[in-house]
Amino acid sequence: MSLFQPQKLGALTLSNRIVMAPLGRARGTPASREPTALVAQYYVQRASAGLIVSEATHVSADTVSRRGTTAIHTEGQVAAWRKVTDAVHEAGGRIVQQLFHLGRKADPALLPTGAWPLAPSAIAARAEFATPQGPKPFPVPRALEHDDIARIVEAFGLAAANARRAGFDGVEIHGANGYLIDQFLRDGSNLRHDRYGGDVEGRARFLLEVVEAVTPHWGADRVGVRLSPHPHPDGTQDAAPRRLYRYVAERLAARDLAYLHLVEPATIAPADRIAPVVRQAFAGPLILCGGFDKASGESALAEGRADLIAFGAGFIANPDLVERLRRDAPWNAPDPSTFYSGGAAGYVDYPVLAPVAEAVS
Ligand SMILES: Cc1cc2nc3c(=O)[nH]c(=O)nc-3n(C[C@H](O)[C@H](O)[C@H](O)COP(=O)(O)O)c2cc1C
């Protein structure tokens, strides 16, 4: 089993098993939250990945954070994303759109008038978030009412329909990294006693409702879900992750989704890994992400622990990561100071390998 073998992922057939992980890079237009020509250039440079998962894209106007993050709820955003997907397809790539809602991690100062960050329970995320005025502590969110939940589920559905009109190959529902779906899933951030809280069935309900809202626009075979079962530093964590993620994987397996995408750092000791539990419960393709290199990625494939490997930092700094993996070439190191800085520097200017000289006869 090799990273360079083709792989079926639901309705898609990918030319290799190398996935560009979703990476928010804050290069959209600040007010209208649309991707620019620079964003298209960035993804085109990385189109040799078997699959690109786009940066997390906001599903509605009430999820706002740092300047330059993009969204998919207006006609302008749909048109701007269409230019990106057309360019990626022209370059031979495949791209799905990651859809998300920040929940308690929204910036209250940037939300529409009268809006406040929303979450399953009124518990602030730990730590601080970046603002133009410097880091600020996360606010205590307002606990979602049932009609708020219905409205956000509907927003995911509309965003999925928009992603289709924007020419994506599918969508990935972002259930990871401490954002709204993840806040519902885990008992450290969800203290509800109604049907969206309590035991795993209740805490998984919001995710499953989002899946139900999204799949009619695509078919389940073009919908994936990303999950991160290990504790997040912002306090999104669960007391019994094996039980939770087994249940979630079983429910998603019953819906025949295109894939599951699990963030599980390669450094997690085998005894602490959640991926085997998920793999057992979900028969479809599994993408693993978290600190992989060529050797650890190939062994995860060879041992049957995953079907595809996603690379994050590797793709930030190496537009030609696929070629570097093929040639066992060294990787450029990413510059964190340009992750969210805006502009071309540290975004589209990482060097690529020189072409291999043709054999002279
Ligand atoms: C700058 C940056 C932006 C990220 N943005 C997202 C995102 O939008 N959605 C997401 O699910 N994960 C995001 N991640 C996490 C990555 O997808 C990935 O899980 C993480 O970098 C670990 O993989 P790696 O060790 O190969 O980099 C981001 C990571 C970085 C460094």
CSV table of C-alpha atoms and ligand atoms in Angstrom, one decimal:
chain,number,residue,atom,x,y,z
A,1,MET,CA,0.0,0.0,0.0
A,2,SER,CA,1.5,3.3,-1.0
A,3,LEU,CA,0.6,7.0,-0.8
A,4,PHE,CA,0.8,7.1,-4.6
A,5,GLN,CA,-1.9,4.6,-5.3
A,6,PRO,CA,-5.3,5.8,-6.5
A,7,GLN,CA,-8.1,5.7,-3.9
A,8,LYS,CA,-11.9,5.7,-4.1
A,9,LEU,CA,-13.5,8.1,-1.8
A,10,GLY,CA,-17.3,7.8,-2.1
A,11,ALA,CA,-18.2,9.1,-5.6
A,12,LEU,CA,-14.6,10.3,-6.2
A,13,THR,CA,-11.6,8.5,-7.5
A,14,LEU,CA,-8.4,10.2,-6.3
A,15,SER,CA,-5.1,9.9,-8.1
A,16,ASN,CA,-3.2,9.4,-4.8
A,17,ARG,CA,-3.8,9.0,-1.1
A,18,ILE,CA,-2.3,12.3,-0.1
A,19,VAL,CA,-4.8,14.8,1.2
A,20,MET,CA,-4.1,18.5,1.7
A,21,ALA,CA,-5.6,19.0,5.2
A,22,PRO,CA,-7.9,22.0,5.8
A,23,LEU,CA,-5.9,25.1,6.5
A,24,GLY,CA,-7.4,28.5,7.3
A,25,ARG,CA,-5.0,31.1,6.0
A,26,ALA,CA,-7.1,34.3,6.3
A,27,ARG,CA,-6.5,35.5,2.7
A,28,GLY,CA,-10.1,36.3,1.9
A,29,THR,CA,-11.6,39.8,1.5
A,30,PRO,CA,-12.2,41.2,5.0
A,31,ALA,CA,-15.7,42.6,4.6
A,32,SER,CA,-17.3,40.2,2.1
A,33,ARG,CA,-15.3,37.1,3.2
A,34,GLU,CA,-14.7,36.0,-0.4
A,35,PRO,CA,-11.6,34.1,-1.6
A,36,THR,CA,-9.4,36.2,-3.9
A,37,ALA,CA,-7.3,35.4,-7.0
A,38,LEU,CA,-4.4,34.7,-4.6
A,39,VAL,CA,-6.5,32.0,-2.9
A,40,ALA,CA,-7.1,30.4,-6.3
A,41,GLN,CA,-3.3,30.5,-7.0
A,42,TYR,CA,-2.5,28.9,-3.6
A,43,TYR,CA,-4.8,26.0,-4.2
A,44,VAL,CA,-3.7,25.5,-7.8
A,45,GLN,CA,-0.1,25.3,-6.6
A,46,ARG,CA,-1.2,22.3,-4.4
A,47,ALA,CA,-3.5,20.6,-6.9
A,48,SER,CA,-1.3,17.5,-7.2
A,49,ALA,CA,-2.8,16.3,-3.8
A,50,GLY,CA,-5.2,13.5,-4.4
A,51,LEU,CA,-7.7,15.7,-2.5
A,52,ILE,CA,-7.7,19.2,-1.2
A,53,VAL,CA,-9.9,19.9,1.8
A,54,SER,CA,-10.5,23.7,1.7
A,55,GLU,CA,-9.9,26.0,4.6
A,56,ALA,CA,-12.8,25.9,7.2
A,57,THR,CA,-15.5,28.1,5.6
A,58,HIS,CA,-18.2,29.9,7.6
A,59,VAL,CA,-21.7,28.7,7.0
A,60,SER,CA,-23.5,31.9,8.1
A,61,ALA,CA,-23.2,35.6,9.0
A,62,ASP,CA,-23.3,34.8,12.8
A,63,THR,CA,-19.9,32.9,12.7
A,64,VAL,CA,-17.1,35.5,12.5
A,65,SER,CA,-13.5,35.4,13.7
A,66,ARG,CA,-10.3,36.7,12.4
A,67,ARG,CA,-10.1,39.0,9.3
A,68,GLY,CA,-9.8,37.3,6.0
A,69,THR,CA,-11.5,34.0,6.9
A,70,THR,CA,-13.9,33.0,4.1
A,71,ALA,CA,-17.6,32.1,4.0
A,72,ILE,CA,-20.2,30.5,1.7
A,73,HIS,CA,-23.5,32.1,2.5
A,74,THR,CA,-23.7,34.9,-0.1
A,75,GLU,CA,-24.0,35.0,-3.9
A,76,GLY,CA,-20.7,36.9,-4.0
A,77,GLN,CA,-18.9,34.1,-2.0
A,78,VAL,CA,-20.4,31.4,-4.3
A,79,ALA,CA,-19.1,33.3,-7.4
A,80,ALA,CA,-15.7,33.8,-5.9
A,81,TRP,CA,-15.3,30.2,-4.8
A,82,ARG,CA,-16.4,29.1,-8.3
A,83,LYS,CA,-13.3,30.8,-9.7
A,84,VAL,CA,-11.2,28.8,-7.2
A,85,THR,CA,-12.8,25.4,-8.0
A,86,ASP,CA,-12.6,26.0,-11.7
A,87,ALA,CA,-8.9,26.8,-11.4
A,88,VAL,CA,-8.2,23.7,-9.3
A,89,HIS,CA,-10.1,21.5,-11.7
A,90,GLU,CA,-8.3,23.0,-14.6
A,91,ALA,CA,-5.0,22.0,-12.9
A,92,GLY,CA,-6.3,18.4,-12.5
A,93,GLY,CA,-7.1,18.7,-8.8
A,94,ARG,CA,-10.1,17.7,-6.6
A,95,ILE,CA,-11.4,20.0,-3.8
A,96,VAL,CA,-14.1,19.6,-1.2
A,97,GLN,CA,-15.2,22.5,1.0
A,98,GLN,CA,-14.9,22.3,4.7
A,99,LEU,CA,-18.0,23.8,6.4
A,100,PHE,CA,-18.0,25.2,9.9
A,101,HIS,CA,-19.5,27.3,12.6
A,102,LEU,CA,-17.4,28.7,15.4
A,103,GLY,CA,-20.0,28.5,18.2
A,104,ARG,CA,-18.4,29.9,21.4
A,105,LYS,CA,-15.2,30.8,19.5
A,106,ALA,CA,-16.8,33.7,17.5
A,107,ASP,CA,-15.4,37.2,18.1
A,108,PRO,CA,-18.3,39.2,19.7
A,109,ALA,CA,-16.9,42.5,18.3
A,110,LEU,CA,-17.2,41.3,14.7
A,111,LEU,CA,-20.7,39.6,15.0
A,112,PRO,CA,-23.7,41.3,13.4
A,113,THR,CA,-25.4,43.9,15.7
A,114,GLY,CA,-27.3,42.2,18.5
A,115,ALA,CA,-25.6,38.8,18.0
A,116,TRP,CA,-23.5,37.1,20.6
A,117,PRO,CA,-21.4,33.9,20.4
A,118,LEU,CA,-23.6,30.8,20.8
A,119,ALA,CA,-22.8,27.4,22.2
A,120,PRO,CA,-24.5,24.3,23.6
A,121,SER,CA,-23.8,25.5,27.1
A,122,ALA,CA,-22.8,28.9,28.6
A,123,ILE,CA,-19.2,27.9,29.2
A,124,ALA,CA,-16.3,30.0,27.8
A,125,ALA,CA,-13.6,28.4,25.8
A,126,ARG,CA,-10.3,28.4,27.7
A,127,ALA,CA,-7.4,30.6,26.5
A,128,GLU,CA,-7.5,33.6,24.3
A,129,PHE,CA,-8.3,34.5,20.7
A,130,ALA,CA,-6.4,36.8,18.3
A,131,THR,CA,-7.9,40.3,17.6
A,132,PRO,CA,-6.4,43.3,15.9
A,133,GLN,CA,-6.0,44.8,19.4
A,134,GLY,CA,-4.2,41.8,20.7
A,135,PRO,CA,-5.3,38.5,22.4
A,136,LYS,CA,-8.6,38.6,24.3
A,137,PRO,CA,-10.2,35.9,26.5
A,138,PHE,CA,-13.1,34.1,24.9
A,139,PRO,CA,-16.5,35.4,26.2
A,140,VAL,CA,-19.1,33.3,28.0
A,141,PRO,CA,-21.4,32.3,25.1
A,142,ARG,CA,-25.2,32.2,25.2
A,143,ALA,CA,-26.6,28.7,25.4
A,144,LEU,CA,-28.5,27.8,22.2
A,145,GLU,CA,-32.3,27.7,22.2
A,146,HIS,CA,-34.0,25.0,20.1
A,147,ASP,CA,-34.9,27.5,17.4
A,148,ASP,CA,-31.3,28.7,17.2
A,149,ILE,CA,-30.2,25.1,16.7
A,150,ALA,CA,-32.7,24.6,13.9
A,151,ARG,CA,-31.5,27.8,12.2
A,152,ILE,CA,-27.9,26.8,12.3
A,153,VAL,CA,-28.6,23.3,11.0
A,154,GLU,CA,-30.5,24.9,8.1
A,155,ALA,CA,-27.5,27.2,7.5
A,156,PHE,CA,-25.3,24.1,7.1
A,157,GLY,CA,-27.7,22.8,4.5
A,158,LEU,CA,-27.8,26.1,2.6
A,159,ALA,CA,-24.0,26.3,2.7
A,160,ALA,CA,-23.8,22.8,1.3
A,161,ALA,CA,-26.1,23.8,-1.5
A,162,ASN,CA,-23.9,26.8,-2.1
A,163,ALA,CA,-20.8,24.7,-2.1
A,164,ARG,CA,-22.3,22.6,-4.9
A,165,ARG,CA,-23.2,25.7,-7.0
A,166,ALA,CA,-19.6,26.9,-6.3
A,167,GLY,CA,-18.3,23.8,-8.1
A,168,PHE,CA,-16.7,21.9,-5.3
A,169,ASP,CA,-16.4,18.1,-5.5
A,170,GLY,CA,-18.1,17.6,-2.2
A,171,VAL,CA,-18.1,18.9,1.4
A,172,GLU,CA,-16.4,18.1,4.7
A,173,ILE,CA,-18.4,18.8,7.8
A,174,HIS,CA,-16.0,20.2,10.4
A,175,GLY,CA,-16.8,18.4,13.6
A,176,ALA,CA,-13.3,18.9,15.1
A,177,ASN,CA,-10.9,21.3,16.9
A,178,GLY,CA,-13.3,22.8,19.4
A,179,TYR,CA,-15.8,24.5,17.0
A,180,LEU,CA,-19.6,24.3,17.3
A,181,ILE,CA,-20.2,20.6,16.3
A,182,ASP,CA,-17.3,19.5,18.5
A,183,GLN,CA,-18.7,21.7,21.4
A,184,PHE,CA,-21.9,19.7,21.1
A,185,LEU,CA,-20.1,16.3,20.9
A,186,ARG,CA,-18.0,16.5,24.1
A,187,ASP,CA,-19.2,16.5,27.7
A,188,GLY,CA,-16.6,19.2,28.7
A,189,SER,CA,-18.4,21.8,26.6
A,190,ASN,CA,-22.0,20.4,26.5
A,191,LEU,CA,-23.8,20.3,29.8
A,192,ARG,CA,-27.3,20.3,28.3
A,193,HIS,CA,-30.0,18.1,29.7
A,194,ASP,CA,-32.4,18.3,26.7
A,195,ARG,CA,-32.2,16.1,23.6
A,196,TYR,CA,-29.0,17.8,22.4
A,197,GLY,CA,-27.1,16.9,25.6
A,198,GLY,CA,-26.7,14.2,28.2
A,199,ASP,CA,-25.5,10.8,26.9
A,200,VAL,CA,-23.7,10.3,23.6
A,201,GLU,CA,-27.0,10.0,21.7
A,202,GLY,CA,-27.9,13.5,22.7
A,203,ARG,CA,-24.5,15.0,22.2
A,204,ALA,CA,-24.2,13.5,18.7
A,205,ARG,CA,-27.7,14.7,17.6
A,206,PHE,CA,-26.6,18.1,16.4
A,207,LEU,CA,-23.9,16.6,14.1
A,208,LEU,CA,-26.3,14.0,12.8
A,209,GLU,CA,-28.9,16.7,12.1
A,210,VAL,CA,-26.2,18.7,10.2
A,211,VAL,CA,-25.4,15.5,8.2
A,212,GLU,CA,-29.1,15.1,7.4
A,213,ALA,CA,-29.3,18.7,6.2
A,214,VAL,CA,-26.2,18.5,4.1
A,215,THR,CA,-26.5,15.1,2.3
A,216,PRO,CA,-29.7,15.9,0.3
A,217,HIS,CA,-27.7,18.5,-1.6
A,218,TRP,CA,-24.9,16.1,-2.5
A,219,GLY,CA,-25.6,12.5,-1.8
A,220,ALA,CA,-23.9,10.9,1.1
A,221,ASP,CA,-21.0,9.7,-1.2
A,222,ARG,CA,-19.8,13.3,-1.5
A,223,VAL,CA,-19.9,14.2,2.2
A,224,GLY,CA,-17.2,13.6,4.8
A,225,VAL,CA,-16.9,14.4,8.5
A,226,ARG,CA,-13.8,15.6,10.4
A,227,LEU,CA,-13.4,14.7,14.1
A,228,SER,CA,-10.7,15.3,16.7
A,229,PRO,CA,-11.1,12.9,19.6
A,230,HIS,CA,-8.2,14.1,21.7
A,231,PRO,CA,-8.6,17.0,24.2
A,232,HIS,CA,-8.3,20.5,22.7
A,233,PRO,CA,-6.4,23.1,24.7
A,234,ASP,CA,-9.6,25.3,24.7
A,235,GLY,CA,-11.3,22.8,27.0
A,236,THR,CA,-13.3,20.9,24.4
A,237,GLN,CA,-12.7,17.4,25.7
A,238,ASP,CA,-14.7,14.3,26.7
A,239,ALA,CA,-14.5,12.0,29.7
A,240,ALA,CA,-15.1,8.8,27.6
A,241,PRO,CA,-13.9,9.5,24.1
A,242,ARG,CA,-13.9,5.8,23.0
A,243,ARG,CA,-17.5,5.4,23.7
A,244,LEU,CA,-18.4,8.8,22.1
A,245,TYR,CA,-16.5,8.3,18.9
A,246,ARG,CA,-17.5,4.7,18.5
A,247,TYR,CA,-21.1,5.8,18.6
A,248,VAL,CA,-20.5,8.7,16.2
A,249,ALA,CA,-18.6,6.5,13.8
A,250,GLU,CA,-21.4,3.9,13.9
A,251,ARG,CA,-24.1,6.5,13.2
A,252,LEU,CA,-22.1,7.9,10.3
A,253,ALA,CA,-21.4,4.4,8.9
A,254,ALA,CA,-25.2,3.9,8.8
A,255,ARG,CA,-25.4,6.9,6.6
A,256,ASP,CA,-22.8,5.7,4.1
A,257,LEU,CA,-20.7,8.8,4.2
A,258,ALA,CA,-17.9,9.2,1.7
A,259,TYR,CA,-15.2,9.3,4.4
A,260,LEU,CA,-14.2,10.0,8.0
A,261,HIS,CA,-11.3,12.3,8.7
A,262,LEU,CA,-9.7,11.9,12.0
A,263,VAL,CA,-7.1,14.3,13.6
A,264,GLU,CA,-5.0,12.0,15.7
A,265,PRO,CA,-1.4,13.1,16.2
A,266,ALA,CA,1.1,10.4,15.1
A,267,THR,CA,2.8,10.9,18.5
A,268,ILE,CA,-0.3,9.5,20.4
A,269,ALA,CA,0.8,6.2,22.0
A,270,PRO,CA,-0.8,3.2,20.3
A,271,ALA,CA,-2.7,2.3,23.5
A,272,ASP,CA,-4.3,5.8,23.6
A,273,ARG,CA,-5.3,5.9,19.9
A,274,ILE,CA,-9.0,6.3,19.1
A,275,ALA,CA,-8.5,5.6,15.4
A,276,PRO,CA,-8.8,1.8,15.8
A,277,VAL,CA,-12.2,2.2,17.5
A,278,VAL,CA,-13.4,4.5,14.7
A,279,ARG,CA,-12.0,2.2,12.0
A,280,GLN,CA,-13.8,-0.8,13.4
A,281,ALA,CA,-17.1,1.1,13.5
A,282,PHE,CA,-16.8,2.8,10.1
A,283,ALA,CA,-16.1,0.6,7.1
A,284,GLY,CA,-15.7,3.5,4.7
A,285,PRO,CA,-12.4,5.3,3.9
A,286,LEU,CA,-10.5,6.8,6.8
A,287,ILE,CA,-8.2,9.8,6.5
A,288,LEU,CA,-5.7,10.2,9.3
A,289,CYS,CA,-4.0,13.6,10.0
A,290,GLY,CA,-1.5,14.8,12.6
A,291,GLY,CA,2.2,15.1,12.3
A,292,PHE,CA,2.7,12.5,9.5
A,293,ASP,CA,5.7,12.3,7.3
A,294,LYS,CA,6.3,9.8,4.5
A,295,ALA,CA,7.5,6.9,6.6
A,296,SER,CA,4.8,7.2,9.3
A,297,GLY,CA,2.1,7.8,6.6
A,298,GLU,CA,3.1,4.8,4.6
A,299,SER,CA,3.2,2.6,7.6
A,300,ALA,CA,-0.3,3.7,8.7
A,301,LEU,CA,-1.5,2.7,5.2
A,302,ALA,CA,0.5,-0.6,5.2
A,303,GLU,CA,-0.8,-1.6,8.6
A,304,GLY,CA,-4.4,-0.8,7.5
A,305,ARG,CA,-4.8,1.9,10.0
A,306,ALA,CA,-5.9,4.5,7.4
A,307,ASP,CA,-6.7,4.7,3.7
A,308,LEU,CA,-5.4,8.2,3.1
A,309,ILE,CA,-3.1,10.5,5.0
A,310,ALA,CA,-3.6,14.3,5.3
A,311,PHE,CA,-0.8,16.7,5.7
A,312,GLY,CA,-1.2,20.2,7.1
A,313,ALA,CA,2.0,22.1,7.8
A,314,GLY,CA,3.6,20.1,5.1
A,315,PHE,CA,1.3,21.6,2.5
A,316,ILE,CA,1.6,25.1,3.9
A,317,ALA,CA,5.3,25.2,3.1
A,318,ASN,CA,5.5,22.8,0.2
A,319,PRO,CA,3.2,23.4,-2.7
A,320,ASP,CA,4.8,20.4,-4.4
A,321,LEU,CA,4.6,18.1,-1.3
A,322,VAL,CA,3.4,15.2,-3.5
A,323,GLU,CA,6.6,15.4,-5.6
A,324,ARG,CA,8.8,15.8,-2.5
A,325,LEU,CA,7.2,12.7,-1.0
A,326,ARG,CA,7.7,10.8,-4.2
A,327,ARG,CA,11.4,11.8,-4.5
A,328,ASP,CA,12.1,11.6,-0.7
A,329,ALA,CA,13.2,15.2,-0.9
A,330,PRO,CA,13.4,17.5,2.2
A,331,TRP,CA,10.5,19.7,3.1
A,332,ASN,CA,10.6,23.5,3.5
A,333,ALA,CA,9.7,24.6,7.0
A,334,PRO,CA,6.6,26.7,7.5
A,335,ASP,CA,6.8,30.2,8.8
A,336,PRO,CA,4.0,30.6,11.5
A,337,SER,CA,4.3,34.4,11.4
A,338,THR,CA,2.7,34.3,7.9
A,339,PHE,CA,-0.1,31.7,8.7
A,340,TYR,CA,-2.7,34.4,9.0
A,341,SER,CA,-0.8,37.6,8.0
A,342,GLY,CA,-2.6,38.2,4.7
A,343,GLY,CA,-0.8,38.8,1.4
A,344,ALA,CA,1.3,36.7,-0.8
A,345,ALA,CA,4.3,36.3,1.5
A,346,GLY,CA,4.4,32.9,3.2
A,347,TYR,CA,1.3,31.9,1.2
A,348,VAL,CA,2.2,31.4,-2.5
A,349,ASP,CA,5.9,32.0,-2.5
A,350,TYR,CA,7.3,28.8,-0.9
A,351,PRO,CA,9.9,27.3,-3.3
A,352,VAL,CA,9.3,24.2,-5.3
A,353,LEU,CA,11.9,21.6,-6.3
A,354,ALA,CA,13.8,22.0,-9.5
A,355,PRO,CA,12.5,19.6,-12.2
A,356,VAL,CA,14.5,16.3,-12.4
A,357,ALA,CA,16.9,16.7,-15.4
A,358,GLU,CA,15.8,14.5,-18.3
A,359,ALA,CA,18.2,11.6,-19.0
A,360,VAL,CA,20.4,12.6,-21.9
A,361,SER,CA,21.0,9.8,-24.4
B,1,LIG,C1,-2.4,27.5,9.9
B,1,LIG,C2,-3.3,26.4,10.2
B,1,LIG,C3,-4.6,26.5,9.9
B,1,LIG,C4,-5.5,25.4,10.1
B,1,LIG,N1,-6.8,25.5,9.8
B,1,LIG,C5,-7.7,24.5,9.9
B,1,LIG,C6,-9.0,24.5,9.4
B,1,LIG,O1,-9.4,25.5,8.8
B,1,LIG,N2,-9.8,23.4,9.6
B,1,LIG,C7,-9.3,22.3,10.3
B,1,LIG,O2,-10.1,21.3,10.4
B,1,LIG,N3,-8.0,22.2,10.7
B,1,LIG,C8,-7.2,23.2,10.5
B,1,LIG,N4,-5.9,23.2,10.9
B,1,LIG,C9,-5.4,21.9,11.5
B,1,LIG,C10,-4.8,21.0,10.3
B,1,LIG,O3,-5.8,20.7,9.4
B,1,LIG,C11,-4.1,19.8,10.8
B,1,LIG,O4,-5.0,19.0,11.5
B,1,LIG,C12,-2.9,20.1,11.7
B,1,LIG,O5,-2.1,21.0,11.1
B,1,LIG,C13,-2.1,18.8,12.0
B,1,LIG,O6,-1.6,18.2,10.8
B,1,LIG,P1,0.0,18.4,10.4
B,1,LIG,O7,0.8,17.9,11.6
B,1,LIG,O8,0.2,17.6,9.2
B,1,LIG,O9,0.2,19.9,10.2
B,1,LIG,C14,-5.0,24.2,10.7
B,1,LIG,C15,-3.7,24.1,11.1
B,1,LIG,C16,-2.8,25.2,10.8
B,1,LIG,C17,-1.3,25.1,11.1
